[in-house]
Structures are given as C-alpha cells and as structure tokens.
DNA sequence: TTATAAAGTGTAATAAAGACACTAAGGTTT
DNA sequence: AAACCTTAGTGTCTTTATTACACTTTATAA
C-alpha cells in the first residue's frame, strides 16, 4: 500500500471477533487505557476491535486488516452485519476524553460499520505484536467503551440468525471437527440443548459435512470421527429452502 | 427541527422502496436529469431514493424522512440491510458530473447506508410534491445511477432472506388482505409457486394471521375472506425456530 | 483391572410436507 | 335468465422430518 492516509474522521470499522473454545463463546477485546500527561492512568476499560479506513481501501479490506493486525490470521469468516451512527454513540465522558486525546473532535459524529468474525480461539496467538488484547467470554462482558455493548448485542443477534439459516457453525471450529463439537456450537450460541441422536440424524442429511478417515487423538475416551465442511458440496446441493416459518 | 445542517458530505442514506401491486414487485425510482448552464439536458437517468443525514438526526430518522418526503407516508416497514462504501462507487462519468454540479467533490468517497422499505404500491400517491418519481417493476430495472444496481440487488437478497425467516409478507399488502394475495407475495419474491392447499395448511398454523368477518367486495368472482396480521399474537406465539437448515 | 468419559447407534409415535382435482360464489356476457 | 368466467375454498394419502428415549463401545487414567 503506497499511501496510507485515513479516509476521513467520520467513518470507521468495528469488528466483533467471536472465538469458540469448545465450551463457550468468547469475544476479542482490547484494553483502552488513557494516561494523562503526567503519566497517571486516567481510566482503563475495554473496547471491541475497531479502526479507521484508509483511502482507497474497501471496508472489507479494512476489516480484514484489523483482523490480521490483531490475530495474525487471514481468510477468516467475516460478515458485515450493521452500521452504527447514533449522534450520541461516542458521547460518554471517557469516550470524549479518549477522542480528544487522540486528536479528534469529540463533537463530530463517527459512523461505524460493524462486522463480525468467526474463528476457533485456539487459532489465535494472543501475544501477537504485544497488543493488549484478550478473549472475554461473551456472557461475562460487562460495560464496554463507546456503544460497544450495543454493537456486541447486535452482532450476537446477527450471528444467531445466520447460524439458524446458513451453515457457518464450523467456522468456529478447527478445520477438522467432531459432531459433538459442532453440536456444542449450536447449543451454546442458540442457548439450548439438542438430543444427540436427533442432531446426528439431521447432520446426516447435510451432505456437505464430509466424514474423514481420521479420528480424534489423545482424548481420554472413545475418539470421535473427524468431519470436514465442503463448500463445493454445499454450493451444489443447497436447495433454496422454501419451508418458511410458522 | 431547528437546525438543518447536513451531517457531512461523506455519509448518506439510500432507501430501496419496494411496492407490491398484487402482481409484481416494484421499486421506487427518481429521475435524475442534469441540465447544463445553457439549459440543454446533458443526461437523464434513474436513481434509487437517497439523501444526506442532518446533524442530530439518527439514520433511521433520515430514512423515515426520505420515505415521507417521497410518499407522504409514515410508519412504513423499514430495515437497514447493508452499507456501501466502495472507493469507486460514485466514479462513473455521469456520477462525477452530477456530484460536481451538486457542489460536491467527486473524488471524495461517500458511504451510503442502505435501507429497504416495504409497502403496497397503491398506498402511494405519486404526485406528492411534484417529485419526478415512479414505480418500476424490479425485473424491468436497467442501468441505474451510481452503484444503485448493486444496492438494489443486495436489497433483494436481504428481502428474500427476511421473507423466508420472518413474517413480513403482509407489509407489502393493504392492512386487510386475502390469502391468495399473501401467497402471491411469496411466489413473486421467491420466484416460485406454491400449491394453494398446502400453502393454506401452512398459514393455518400461523396463529397471528387473523381471519376477519369480512370479505372482498366488488370482485368478479367469489369474494375472498380478509385477514389481518396481529403483531401481538406473533410476539406471544413465536417459537424460536430451532429447525435449522439442511 | 477397573473406572471414567464421551462416542456412537435404532425405533416407534407424531407432525409436517408434498402431490393432487373438484365445487362454490360472485360478477359479466349474451 | 342462463351461461360463462374467474378466483375462493376444501380433503386425503404418501413421504419425509421431528421428537422422545437408553444402552454399548472404545479410548485414556488411576
């Protein structure tokens, strides 16, 4: 990239990066610490991962860049879900201080385009570039900076809806995964439980979940068969689902 | 509204206003004509309905305002579906001319937040305020200004997906509608056909479609029973649908 | 060797989907 | 007034999907 001028001060991209660890859903957060001129910490809290957009950069490129900067990963599932533009979205006291410190006018409205990303937590090495980031279980998230609680909530809604209607569950798992792991993804995100046999009957009809000649290793119980998602098979066999809702 | 300053030059709202006329899906378009200083028409084409955002105005308020300005209607179904921000989205020759004529820098990127609206075409009196607008059947839309063909396409995708998963079909009909009209909404938008009896079996399970003690009038055939959508019943009886896809 | 932990499997009952054709009730035409 | 046209409205059977439910298998750990 030759020129790196920021697009303008009014538009940014926020990424809600979801990570699943076989047990719960986490979100990647960044520590925001404002230090006064005399070196004293004014406040410290947590934000979602957001950034400006460069001139000549598309918003998807910007979101990919944020993702790569934080995790070192490319080709992560990423989806634009909503844009946030309320006039008072960055008007809390700490947010105004932060923007001012950052050389931005806290009275100007900033529009943020929200993306969510899906990955398996263990793919990320958190020490990447020494950024102060961490995984936070979604149901332990307290007060976030800016309007990021709202953004997270909307991201969760979008994720749940997408999970119900399109095959994206495995995006939260390693490339090779077991059916129990997949079931857990659905159970945690939709906050429910499924009967194991019925779940597997359903999965058996998803021809794009390909069983491998390979099993789990090193587990203290009967090792499970590993599966793979085939986008090719999915594209070929997907029927436009006309069983609309009741 | 006391002050009407425009938020900034970089952000706008585009509304894809869908109207159904019992027969086909239409979209509201505005004629864009650029007249030179010597009164000669340079070009004339069609755009979707978009506008700037005022300071202190939320984007939903801006979208509502656009809708009201064009149709004279309030309380119309409206949904944010996607934001468009490609660096070259307004870079076609005519678009550059138009922006220049409008006093805007054609080299600046403008981010547009896309909404779609649903209504029954006959609700709109097109002569409202003498604006040069018209209904265009969606499948007769040719080349539109800016990136509006893309925006329309994405709006259609969002509409189809929403229609499959949430009860919004009646938003395209008068308050009181017949089951055949509702069936037609699904058939036209999803580009398919349904068996009448099976469709009605399905509808019978949707308790939020309330049959009225009222029939169609003045039709040259057996008059149909009229139905009403009850949001109240819907909210009460909706089950979170866990029958996820195959 | 025994304990533990999760994997993997079948059947019967109920509900929904899908295929399919005729009668009813208005207005219009002759 | 009769015939006609158009859309409304209805039932059954077959196939497929959902739901409820419990035991055996296979690996590691103790």
mmCIF file with all atom_site columns, C-alpha atoms in Angstrom, chain B residues 15-212:
data_model
loop_
_atom_site.group_PDB
_atom_site.id
_atom_site.type_symbol
_atom_site.label_atom_id
_atom_site.label_alt_id
_atom_site.label_comp_id
_atom_site.label_asym_id
_atom_site.label_entity_id
_atom_site.label_seq_id
_atom_site.pdbx_PDB_ins_code
_atom_site.Cartn_x
_atom_site.Cartn_y
_atom_site.Cartn_z
_atom_site.occupancy
_atom_site.B_iso_or_equiv
_atom_site.pdbx_formal_charge
_atom_site.auth_seq_id
_atom_site.auth_comp_id
_atom_site.auth_asym_id
_atom_site.auth_atom_id
_atom_site.pdbx_PDB_model_num
ATOM 1   C CA . UNK B 1 15  ? -33.710 3.696   0.562   1.00 0.00 ? 15  UNK B CA 1
ATOM 2   C CA . UNK B 1 16  ? -34.809 0.866   -1.664  1.00 0.00 ? 16  UNK B CA 1
ATOM 3   C CA . UNK B 1 17  ? -38.562 1.335   -1.513  1.00 0.00 ? 17  UNK B CA 1
ATOM 4   C CA . UNK B 1 18  ? -40.354 -1.823  -2.598  1.00 0.00 ? 18  UNK B CA 1
ATOM 5   C CA . UNK B 1 19  ? -44.003 -1.702  -3.567  1.00 0.00 ? 19  UNK B CA 1
ATOM 6   C CA . UNK B 1 20  ? -46.205 -4.667  -4.384  1.00 0.00 ? 20  UNK B CA 1
ATOM 7   C CA . UNK B 1 21  ? -49.250 -4.270  -6.610  1.00 0.00 ? 21  UNK B CA 1
ATOM 8   C CA . UNK B 1 22  ? -50.781 -7.794  -6.217  1.00 0.00 ? 22  UNK B CA 1
ATOM 9   C CA . UNK B 1 23  ? -48.977 -8.829  -9.346  1.00 0.00 ? 23  UNK B CA 1
ATOM 10  C CA . UNK B 1 24  ? -45.347 -7.825  -9.282  1.00 0.00 ? 24  UNK B CA 1
ATOM 11  C CA . UNK B 1 25  ? -42.676 -6.206  -7.168  1.00 0.00 ? 25  UNK B CA 1
ATOM 12  C CA . UNK B 1 26  ? -41.814 -2.600  -7.957  1.00 0.00 ? 26  UNK B CA 1
ATOM 13  C CA . UNK B 1 27  ? -39.143 -0.246  -6.763  1.00 0.00 ? 27  UNK B CA 1
ATOM 14  C CA . UNK B 1 28  ? -39.470 3.498   -6.437  1.00 0.00 ? 28  UNK B CA 1
ATOM 15  C CA . UNK B 1 29  ? -37.010 5.401   -8.617  1.00 0.00 ? 29  UNK B CA 1
ATOM 16  C CA . UNK B 1 30  ? -36.259 9.075   -9.064  1.00 0.00 ? 30  UNK B CA 1
ATOM 17  C CA . UNK B 1 31  ? -35.391 10.705  -12.333 1.00 0.00 ? 31  UNK B CA 1
ATOM 18  C CA . UNK B 1 32  ? -32.004 12.379  -12.284 1.00 0.00 ? 32  UNK B CA 1
ATOM 19  C CA . UNK B 1 33  ? -31.585 14.964  -15.015 1.00 0.00 ? 33  UNK B CA 1
ATOM 20  C CA . UNK B 1 34  ? -28.503 17.096  -15.397 1.00 0.00 ? 34  UNK B CA 1
ATOM 21  C CA . UNK B 1 35  ? -29.125 20.317  -17.274 1.00 0.00 ? 35  UNK B CA 1
ATOM 22  C CA . UNK B 1 36  ? -26.174 22.367  -18.470 1.00 0.00 ? 36  UNK B CA 1
ATOM 23  C CA . UNK B 1 37  ? -25.842 26.085  -17.815 1.00 0.00 ? 37  UNK B CA 1
ATOM 24  C CA . UNK B 1 38  ? -27.243 26.764  -21.291 1.00 0.00 ? 38  UNK B CA 1
ATOM 25  C CA . UNK B 1 39  ? -30.398 24.797  -20.471 1.00 0.00 ? 39  UNK B CA 1
ATOM 26  C CA . UNK B 1 40  ? -29.522 21.734  -22.519 1.00 0.00 ? 40  UNK B CA 1
ATOM 27  C CA . UNK B 1 41  ? -30.112 18.329  -20.943 1.00 0.00 ? 41  UNK B CA 1
ATOM 28  C CA . UNK B 1 42  ? -26.759 16.607  -20.552 1.00 0.00 ? 42  UNK B CA 1
ATOM 29  C CA . UNK B 1 43  ? -28.137 13.266  -19.412 1.00 0.00 ? 43  UNK B CA 1
ATOM 30  C CA . UNK B 1 44  ? -31.147 11.792  -17.680 1.00 0.00 ? 44  UNK B CA 1
ATOM 31  C CA . UNK B 1 45  ? -31.289 8.536   -15.805 1.00 0.00 ? 45  UNK B CA 1
ATOM 32  C CA . UNK B 1 46  ? -32.752 6.890   -12.731 1.00 0.00 ? 46  UNK B CA 1
ATOM 33  C CA . UNK B 1 47  ? -31.596 6.599   -9.120  1.00 0.00 ? 47  UNK B CA 1
ATOM 34  C CA . UNK B 1 48  ? -32.874 4.968   -6.011  1.00 0.00 ? 48  UNK B CA 1
ATOM 35  C CA . UNK B 1 49  ? -34.139 7.316   -3.351  1.00 0.00 ? 49  UNK B CA 1
ATOM 36  C CA . UNK B 1 50  ? -31.304 8.597   -1.223  1.00 0.00 ? 50  UNK B CA 1
ATOM 37  C CA . UNK B 1 51  ? -30.363 11.635  0.755   1.00 0.00 ? 51  UNK B CA 1
ATOM 38  C CA . UNK B 1 52  ? -27.985 13.141  3.256   1.00 0.00 ? 52  UNK B CA 1
ATOM 39  C CA . UNK B 1 53  ? -28.377 12.915  7.007   1.00 0.00 ? 53  UNK B CA 1
ATOM 40  C CA . UNK B 1 54  ? -28.933 16.010  9.101   1.00 0.00 ? 54  UNK B CA 1
ATOM 41  C CA . UNK B 1 55  ? -26.854 16.772  12.136  1.00 0.00 ? 55  UNK B CA 1
ATOM 42  C CA . UNK B 1 56  ? -28.535 15.419  15.255  1.00 0.00 ? 56  UNK B CA 1
ATOM 43  C CA . UNK B 1 57  ? -30.633 13.069  13.138  1.00 0.00 ? 57  UNK B CA 1
ATOM 44  C CA . UNK B 1 58  ? -30.352 9.303   13.501  1.00 0.00 ? 58  UNK B CA 1
ATOM 45  C CA . UNK B 1 59  ? -30.048 7.263   10.317  1.00 0.00 ? 59  UNK B CA 1
ATOM 46  C CA . UNK B 1 60  ? -33.468 5.727   10.908  1.00 0.00 ? 60  UNK B CA 1
ATOM 47  C CA . UNK B 1 61  ? -34.930 9.227   11.183  1.00 0.00 ? 61  UNK B CA 1
ATOM 48  C CA . UNK B 1 62  ? -33.172 10.147  7.960   1.00 0.00 ? 62  UNK B CA 1
ATOM 49  C CA . UNK B 1 63  ? -34.581 7.075   6.213   1.00 0.00 ? 63  UNK B CA 1
ATOM 50  C CA . UNK B 1 64  ? -38.065 7.815   7.573   1.00 0.00 ? 64  UNK B CA 1
ATOM 51  C CA . UNK B 1 65  ? -37.756 11.376  6.341   1.00 0.00 ? 65  UNK B CA 1
ATOM 52  C CA . UNK B 1 66  ? -36.779 10.259  2.838   1.00 0.00 ? 66  UNK B CA 1
ATOM 53  C CA . UNK B 1 67  ? -39.722 7.905   2.817   1.00 0.00 ? 67  UNK B CA 1
ATOM 54  C CA . UNK B 1 68  ? -42.108 10.566  3.985   1.00 0.00 ? 68  UNK B CA 1
ATOM 55  C CA . UNK B 1 69  ? -40.798 13.138  1.529   1.00 0.00 ? 69  UNK B CA 1
ATOM 56  C CA . UNK B 1 70  ? -41.323 10.799  -1.375  1.00 0.00 ? 70  UNK B CA 1
ATOM 57  C CA . UNK B 1 71  ? -44.537 9.060   -0.423  1.00 0.00 ? 71  UNK B CA 1
ATOM 58  C CA . UNK B 1 72  ? -46.207 11.176  2.260   1.00 0.00 ? 72  UNK B CA 1
ATOM 59  C CA . UNK B 1 73  ? -46.347 8.037   4.392   1.00 0.00 ? 73  UNK B CA 1
ATOM 60  C CA . UNK B 1 74  ? -45.108 7.370   7.896   1.00 0.00 ? 74  UNK B CA 1
ATOM 61  C CA . UNK B 1 75  ? -44.850 4.097   9.830   1.00 0.00 ? 75  UNK B CA 1
ATOM 62  C CA . UNK B 1 76  ? -43.641 2.115   6.889   1.00 0.00 ? 76  UNK B CA 1
ATOM 63  C CA . UNK B 1 77  ? -41.683 -1.120  7.349   1.00 0.00 ? 77  UNK B CA 1
ATOM 64  C CA . UNK B 1 78  ? -38.048 -0.150  7.114   1.00 0.00 ? 78  UNK B CA 1
ATOM 65  C CA . UNK B 1 79  ? -34.904 -2.123  7.636   1.00 0.00 ? 79  UNK B CA 1
ATOM 66  C CA . UNK B 1 80  ? -31.213 -1.373  7.474   1.00 0.00 ? 80  UNK B CA 1
ATOM 67  C CA . UNK B 1 81  ? -29.659 -4.087  5.324   1.00 0.00 ? 81  UNK B CA 1
ATOM 68  C CA . UNK B 1 82  ? -26.154 -3.113  4.241   1.00 0.00 ? 82  UNK B CA 1
ATOM 69  C CA . UNK B 1 83  ? -23.686 -0.253  3.968   1.00 0.00 ? 83  UNK B CA 1
ATOM 70  C CA . UNK B 1 84  ? -21.958 0.576   0.715   1.00 0.00 ? 84  UNK B CA 1
ATOM 71  C CA . UNK B 1 85  ? -18.541 2.166   0.752   1.00 0.00 ? 85  UNK B CA 1
ATOM 72  C CA . UNK B 1 86  ? -16.517 1.018   -2.218  1.00 0.00 ? 86  UNK B CA 1
ATOM 73  C CA . UNK B 1 87  ? -13.964 3.715   -3.149  1.00 0.00 ? 87  UNK B CA 1
ATOM 74  C CA . UNK B 1 88  ? -15.173 3.744   -6.752  1.00 0.00 ? 88  UNK B CA 1
ATOM 75  C CA . UNK B 1 89  ? -18.897 3.553   -6.143  1.00 0.00 ? 89  UNK B CA 1
ATOM 76  C CA . UNK B 1 90  ? -19.605 7.079   -7.440  1.00 0.00 ? 90  UNK B CA 1
ATOM 77  C CA . UNK B 1 91  ? -16.890 7.322   -10.049 1.00 0.00 ? 91  UNK B CA 1
ATOM 78  C CA . UNK B 1 92  ? -18.791 6.809   -13.301 1.00 0.00 ? 92  UNK B CA 1
ATOM 79  C CA . UNK B 1 93  ? -18.628 9.809   -15.641 1.00 0.00 ? 93  UNK B CA 1
ATOM 80  C CA . UNK B 1 94  ? -22.247 10.897  -15.158 1.00 0.00 ? 94  UNK B CA 1
ATOM 81  C CA . UNK B 1 95  ? -21.980 10.427  -11.403 1.00 0.00 ? 95  UNK B CA 1
ATOM 82  C CA . UNK B 1 96  ? -18.905 12.647  -11.216 1.00 0.00 ? 96  UNK B CA 1
ATOM 83  C CA . UNK B 1 97  ? -20.640 15.321  -13.282 1.00 0.00 ? 97  UNK B CA 1
ATOM 84  C CA . UNK B 1 98  ? -23.683 15.118  -11.042 1.00 0.00 ? 98  UNK B CA 1
ATOM 85  C CA . UNK B 1 99  ? -21.711 15.454  -7.829  1.00 0.00 ? 99  UNK B CA 1
ATOM 86  C CA . UNK B 1 100 ? -19.700 18.334  -9.248  1.00 0.00 ? 100 UNK B CA 1
ATOM 87  C CA . UNK B 1 101 ? -22.876 20.107  -10.317 1.00 0.00 ? 101 UNK B CA 1
ATOM 88  C CA . UNK B 1 102 ? -24.226 19.489  -6.825  1.00 0.00 ? 102 UNK B CA 1
ATOM 89  C CA . UNK B 1 103 ? -21.214 21.275  -5.359  1.00 0.00 ? 103 UNK B CA 1
ATOM 90  C CA . UNK B 1 104 ? -19.578 18.126  -4.042  1.00 0.00 ? 104 UNK B CA 1
ATOM 91  C CA . UNK B 1 105 ? -16.075 16.832  -4.565  1.00 0.00 ? 105 UNK B CA 1
ATOM 92  C CA . UNK B 1 106 ? -16.407 13.818  -6.897  1.00 0.00 ? 106 UNK B CA 1
ATOM 93  C CA . UNK B 1 107 ? -13.093 12.447  -5.639  1.00 0.00 ? 107 UNK B CA 1
ATOM 94  C CA . UNK B 1 108 ? -14.319 12.069  -2.084  1.00 0.00 ? 108 UNK B CA 1
ATOM 95  C CA . UNK B 1 109 ? -15.728 8.755   -1.085  1.00 0.00 ? 109 UNK B CA 1
ATOM 96  C CA . UNK B 1 110 ? -19.338 8.755   0.063   1.00 0.00 ? 110 UNK B CA 1
ATOM 97  C CA . UNK B 1 111 ? -20.511 5.965   2.322   1.00 0.00 ? 111 UNK B CA 1
ATOM 98  C CA . UNK B 1 112 ? -24.153 5.091   1.944   1.00 0.00 ? 112 UNK B CA 1
ATOM 99  C CA . UNK B 1 113 ? -26.214 3.198   4.480   1.00 0.00 ? 113 UNK B CA 1
ATOM 100 C CA . UNK B 1 114 ? -28.826 1.080   2.708   1.00 0.00 ? 114 UNK B CA 1
ATOM 101 C CA . UNK B 1 115 ? -32.378 0.587   3.959   1.00 0.00 ? 115 UNK B CA 1
ATOM 102 C CA . UNK B 1 116 ? -35.234 -1.203  2.319   1.00 0.00 ? 116 UNK B CA 1
ATOM 103 C CA . UNK B 1 117 ? -38.856 -0.286  2.804   1.00 0.00 ? 117 UNK B CA 1
ATOM 104 C CA . UNK B 1 118 ? -41.953 -2.399  2.140   1.00 0.00 ? 118 UNK B CA 1
ATOM 105 C CA . UNK B 1 119 ? -45.398 -1.134  1.240   1.00 0.00 ? 119 UNK B CA 1
ATOM 106 C CA . UNK B 1 120 ? -48.368 -1.699  -1.032  1.00 0.00 ? 120 UNK B CA 1
ATOM 107 C CA . UNK B 1 121 ? -47.899 0.424   -4.149  1.00 0.00 ? 121 UNK B CA 1
ATOM 108 C CA . UNK B 1 122 ? -51.461 1.706   -4.043  1.00 0.00 ? 122 UNK B CA 1
ATOM 109 C CA . UNK B 1 123 ? -50.736 3.444   -0.748  1.00 0.00 ? 123 UNK B CA 1
ATOM 110 C CA . UNK B 1 124 ? -48.580 5.966   -2.562  1.00 0.00 ? 124 UNK B CA 1
ATOM 111 C CA . UNK B 1 125 ? -49.872 8.982   -4.423  1.00 0.00 ? 125 UNK B CA 1
ATOM 112 C CA . UNK B 1 126 ? -47.057 9.590   -6.836  1.00 0.00 ? 126 UNK B CA 1
ATOM 113 C CA . UNK B 1 127 ? -47.896 13.224  -7.487  1.00 0.00 ? 127 UNK B CA 1
ATOM 114 C CA . UNK B 1 128 ? -46.759 14.048  -3.977  1.00 0.00 ? 128 UNK B CA 1
ATOM 115 C CA . UNK B 1 129 ? -44.818 17.320  -4.053  1.00 0.00 ? 129 UNK B CA 1
ATOM 116 C CA . UNK B 1 130 ? -44.334 17.102  -7.790  1.00 0.00 ? 130 UNK B CA 1
ATOM 117 C CA . UNK B 1 131 ? -41.252 14.950  -7.424  1.00 0.00 ? 131 UNK B CA 1
ATOM 118 C CA . UNK B 1 132 ? -40.288 13.112  -10.505 1.00 0.00 ? 132 UNK B CA 1
ATOM 119 C CA . UNK B 1 133 ? -40.649 9.617   -9.136  1.00 0.00 ? 133 UNK B CA 1
ATOM 120 C CA . UNK B 1 134 ? -42.206 6.426   -10.406 1.00 0.00 ? 134 UNK B CA 1
ATOM 121 C CA . UNK B 1 135 ? -42.687 2.757   -9.709  1.00 0.00 ? 135 UNK B CA 1
ATOM 122 C CA . UNK B 1 136 ? -40.521 0.489   -11.824 1.00 0.00 ? 136 UNK B CA 1
ATOM 123 C CA . UNK B 1 137 ? -41.077 -3.279  -11.862 1.00 0.00 ? 137 UNK B CA 1
ATOM 124 C CA . UNK B 1 138 ? -37.987 -4.803  -10.299 1.00 0.00 ? 138 UNK B CA 1
ATOM 125 C CA . UNK B 1 139 ? -37.373 -7.132  -13.228 1.00 0.00 ? 139 UNK B CA 1
ATOM 126 C CA . UNK B 1 140 ? -37.507 -4.241  -15.689 1.00 0.00 ? 140 UNK B CA 1
ATOM 127 C CA . UNK B 1 141 ? -34.835 -2.205  -13.976 1.00 0.00 ? 141 UNK B CA 1
ATOM 128 C CA . UNK B 1 142 ? -31.992 -1.450  -16.350 1.00 0.00 ? 142 UNK B CA 1
ATOM 129 C CA . UNK B 1 143 ? -28.944 0.640   -15.644 1.00 0.00 ? 143 UNK B CA 1
ATOM 130 C CA . UNK B 1 144 ? -29.270 2.860   -12.596 1.00 0.00 ? 144 UNK B CA 1
ATOM 131 C CA . UNK B 1 145 ? -27.105 5.760   -11.465 1.00 0.00 ? 145 UNK B CA 1
ATOM 132 C CA . UNK B 1 146 ? -24.187 5.387   -9.057  1.00 0.00 ? 146 UNK B CA 1
ATOM 133 C CA . UNK B 1 147 ? -23.887 1.834   -7.681  1.00 0.00 ? 147 UNK B CA 1
ATOM 134 C CA . UNK B 1 148 ? -27.626 1.590   -7.331  1.00 0.00 ? 148 UNK B CA 1
ATOM 135 C CA . UNK B 1 149 ? -27.936 -1.618  -9.328  1.00 0.00 ? 149 UNK B CA 1
ATOM 136 C CA . UNK B 1 150 ? -25.726 -3.267  -6.730  1.00 0.00 ? 150 UNK B CA 1
ATOM 137 C CA . UNK B 1 151 ? -27.691 -1.731  -3.880  1.00 0.00 ? 151 UNK B CA 1
ATOM 138 C CA . UNK B 1 152 ? -30.954 -2.952  -5.390  1.00 0.00 ? 152 UNK B CA 1
ATOM 139 C CA . UNK B 1 153 ? -29.539 -6.442  -5.826  1.00 0.00 ? 153 UNK B CA 1
ATOM 140 C CA . UNK B 1 154 ? -28.389 -6.594  -2.230  1.00 0.00 ? 154 UNK B CA 1
ATOM 141 C CA . UNK B 1 155 ? -31.729 -5.222  -1.047  1.00 0.00 ? 155 UNK B CA 1
ATOM 142 C CA . UNK B 1 156 ? -33.482 -8.004  -2.937  1.00 0.00 ? 156 UNK B CA 1
ATOM 143 C CA . UNK B 1 157 ? -31.238 -10.611 -1.353  1.00 0.00 ? 157 UNK B CA 1
ATOM 144 C CA . UNK B 1 158 ? -31.961 -9.207  2.091   1.00 0.00 ? 158 UNK B CA 1
ATOM 145 C CA . UNK B 1 159 ? -35.683 -9.084  1.356   1.00 0.00 ? 159 UNK B CA 1
ATOM 146 C CA . UNK B 1 160 ? -35.777 -12.706 0.182   1.00 0.00 ? 160 UNK B CA 1
ATOM 147 C CA . UNK B 1 161 ? -33.865 -13.912 3.181   1.00 0.00 ? 161 UNK B CA 1
ATOM 148 C CA . UNK B 1 162 ? -36.030 -11.935 5.571   1.00 0.00 ? 162 UNK B CA 1
ATOM 149 C CA . UNK B 1 163 ? -39.215 -13.154 3.907   1.00 0.00 ? 163 UNK B CA 1
ATOM 150 C CA . UNK B 1 164 ? -38.142 -16.762 4.380   1.00 0.00 ? 164 UNK B CA 1
ATOM 151 C CA . UNK B 1 165 ? -37.438 -16.376 8.051   1.00 0.00 ? 165 UNK B CA 1
ATOM 152 C CA . UNK B 1 166 ? -39.767 -13.707 9.418   1.00 0.00 ? 166 UNK B CA 1
ATOM 153 C CA . UNK B 1 167 ? -43.369 -12.764 8.829   1.00 0.00 ? 167 UNK B CA 1
ATOM 154 C CA . UNK B 1 168 ? -43.105 -9.632  6.701   1.00 0.00 ? 168 UNK B CA 1
ATOM 155 C CA . UNK B 1 169 ? -45.020 -10.601 3.559   1.00 0.00 ? 169 UNK B CA 1
ATOM 156 C CA . UNK B 1 170 ? -48.155 -8.665  4.554   1.00 0.00 ? 170 UNK B CA 1
ATOM 157 C CA . UNK B 1 171 ? -46.080 -5.478  4.809   1.00 0.00 ? 171 UNK B CA 1
ATOM 158 C CA . UNK B 1 172 ? -46.359 -5.430  1.028   1.00 0.00 ? 172 UNK B CA 1
ATOM 159 C CA . UNK B 1 173 ? -50.168 -5.628  1.161   1.00 0.00 ? 173 UNK B CA 1
ATOM 160 C CA . UNK B 1 174 ? -53.016 -3.464  2.454   1.00 0.00 ? 174 UNK B CA 1
ATOM 161 C CA . UNK B 1 175 ? -53.854 -3.911  6.136   1.00 0.00 ? 175 UNK B CA 1
ATOM 162 C CA . UNK B 1 176 ? -56.606 -6.348  5.196   1.00 0.00 ? 176 UNK B CA 1
ATOM 163 C CA . UNK B 1 177 ? -55.527 -8.915  2.667   1.00 0.00 ? 177 UNK B CA 1
ATOM 164 C CA . UNK B 1 178 ? -56.542 -12.276 1.263   1.00 0.00 ? 178 UNK B CA 1
ATOM 165 C CA . UNK B 1 179 ? -54.580 -15.490 1.460   1.00 0.00 ? 179 UNK B CA 1
ATOM 166 C CA . UNK B 1 180 ? -54.173 -15.591 -2.307  1.00 0.00 ? 180 UNK B CA 1
ATOM 167 C CA . UNK B 1 181 ? -52.599 -12.153 -2.191  1.00 0.00 ? 181 UNK B CA 1
ATOM 168 C CA . UNK B 1 182 ? -50.238 -13.292 0.519   1.00 0.00 ? 182 UNK B CA 1
ATOM 169 C CA . UNK B 1 183 ? -49.351 -16.399 -1.457  1.00 0.00 ? 183 UNK B CA 1
ATOM 170 C CA . UNK B 1 184 ? -48.592 -14.212 -4.454  1.00 0.00 ? 184 UNK B CA 1
ATOM 171 C CA . UNK B 1 185 ? -46.194 -12.100 -2.385  1.00 0.00 ? 185 UNK B CA 1
ATOM 172 C CA . UNK B 1 186 ? -44.185 -15.197 -1.541  1.00 0.00 ? 186 UNK B CA 1
ATOM 173 C CA . UNK B 1 187 ? -44.346 -16.536 -5.073  1.00 0.00 ? 187 UNK B CA 1
ATOM 174 C CA . UNK B 1 188 ? -43.209 -13.340 -6.752  1.00 0.00 ? 188 UNK B CA 1
ATOM 175 C CA . UNK B 1 189 ? -40.401 -12.520 -4.357  1.00 0.00 ? 189 UNK B CA 1
ATOM 176 C CA . UNK B 1 190 ? -39.085 -16.060 -4.027  1.00 0.00 ? 190 UNK B CA 1
ATOM 177 C CA . UNK B 1 191 ? -39.683 -16.700 -7.729  1.00 0.00 ? 191 UNK B CA 1
ATOM 178 C CA . UNK B 1 192 ? -41.561 -19.939 -7.285  1.00 0.00 ? 192 UNK B CA 1
ATOM 179 C CA . UNK B 1 193 ? -45.087 -21.264 -6.977  1.00 0.00 ? 193 UNK B CA 1
ATOM 180 C CA . UNK B 1 194 ? -46.900 -22.979 -4.141  1.00 0.00 ? 194 UNK B CA 1
ATOM 181 C CA . UNK B 1 195 ? -49.809 -25.365 -4.078  1.00 0.00 ? 195 UNK B CA 1
ATOM 182 C CA . UNK B 1 196 ? -52.800 -23.463 -2.793  1.00 0.00 ? 196 UNK B CA 1
ATOM 183 C CA . UNK B 1 197 ? -53.970 -26.105 -0.336  1.00 0.00 ? 197 UNK B CA 1
ATOM 184 C CA . UNK B 1 198 ? -50.530 -26.720 1.100   1.00 0.00 ? 198 UNK B CA 1
ATOM 185 C CA . UNK B 1 199 ? -49.941 -23.004 1.431   1.00 0.00 ? 199 UNK B CA 1
ATOM 186 C CA . UNK B 1 200 ? -53.173 -22.643 3.377   1.00 0.00 ? 200 UNK B CA 1
ATOM 187 C CA . UNK B 1 201 ? -52.308 -25.575 5.605   1.00 0.00 ? 201 UNK B CA 1
ATOM 188 C CA . UNK B 1 202 ? -49.145 -23.704 6.483   1.00 0.00 ? 202 UNK B CA 1
ATOM 189 C CA . UNK B 1 203 ? -50.974 -20.433 7.028   1.00 0.00 ? 203 UNK B CA 1
ATOM 190 C CA . UNK B 1 204 ? -53.425 -22.177 9.323   1.00 0.00 ? 204 UNK B CA 1
ATOM 191 C CA . UNK B 1 205 ? -50.536 -22.758 11.716  1.00 0.00 ? 205 UNK B CA 1
ATOM 192 C CA . UNK B 1 206 ? -49.640 -19.078 11.741  1.00 0.00 ? 206 UNK B CA 1
ATOM 193 C CA . UNK B 1 207 ? -51.928 -18.007 14.529  1.00 0.00 ? 207 UNK B CA 1
ATOM 194 C CA . UNK B 1 208 ? -51.000 -14.366 14.033  1.00 0.00 ? 208 UNK B CA 1
ATOM 195 C CA . UNK B 1 209 ? -52.890 -14.260 10.730  1.00 0.00 ? 209 UNK B CA 1
ATOM 196 C CA . UNK B 1 210 ? -56.357 -13.429 11.951  1.00 0.00 ? 210 UNK B CA 1
ATOM 197 C CA . UNK B 1 211 ? -59.397 -14.115 9.723   1.00 0.00 ? 211 UNK B CA 1
ATOM 198 C CA . UNK B 1 212 ? -61.868 -11.233 9.757   1.00 0.00 ? 212 UNK B CA 1
#
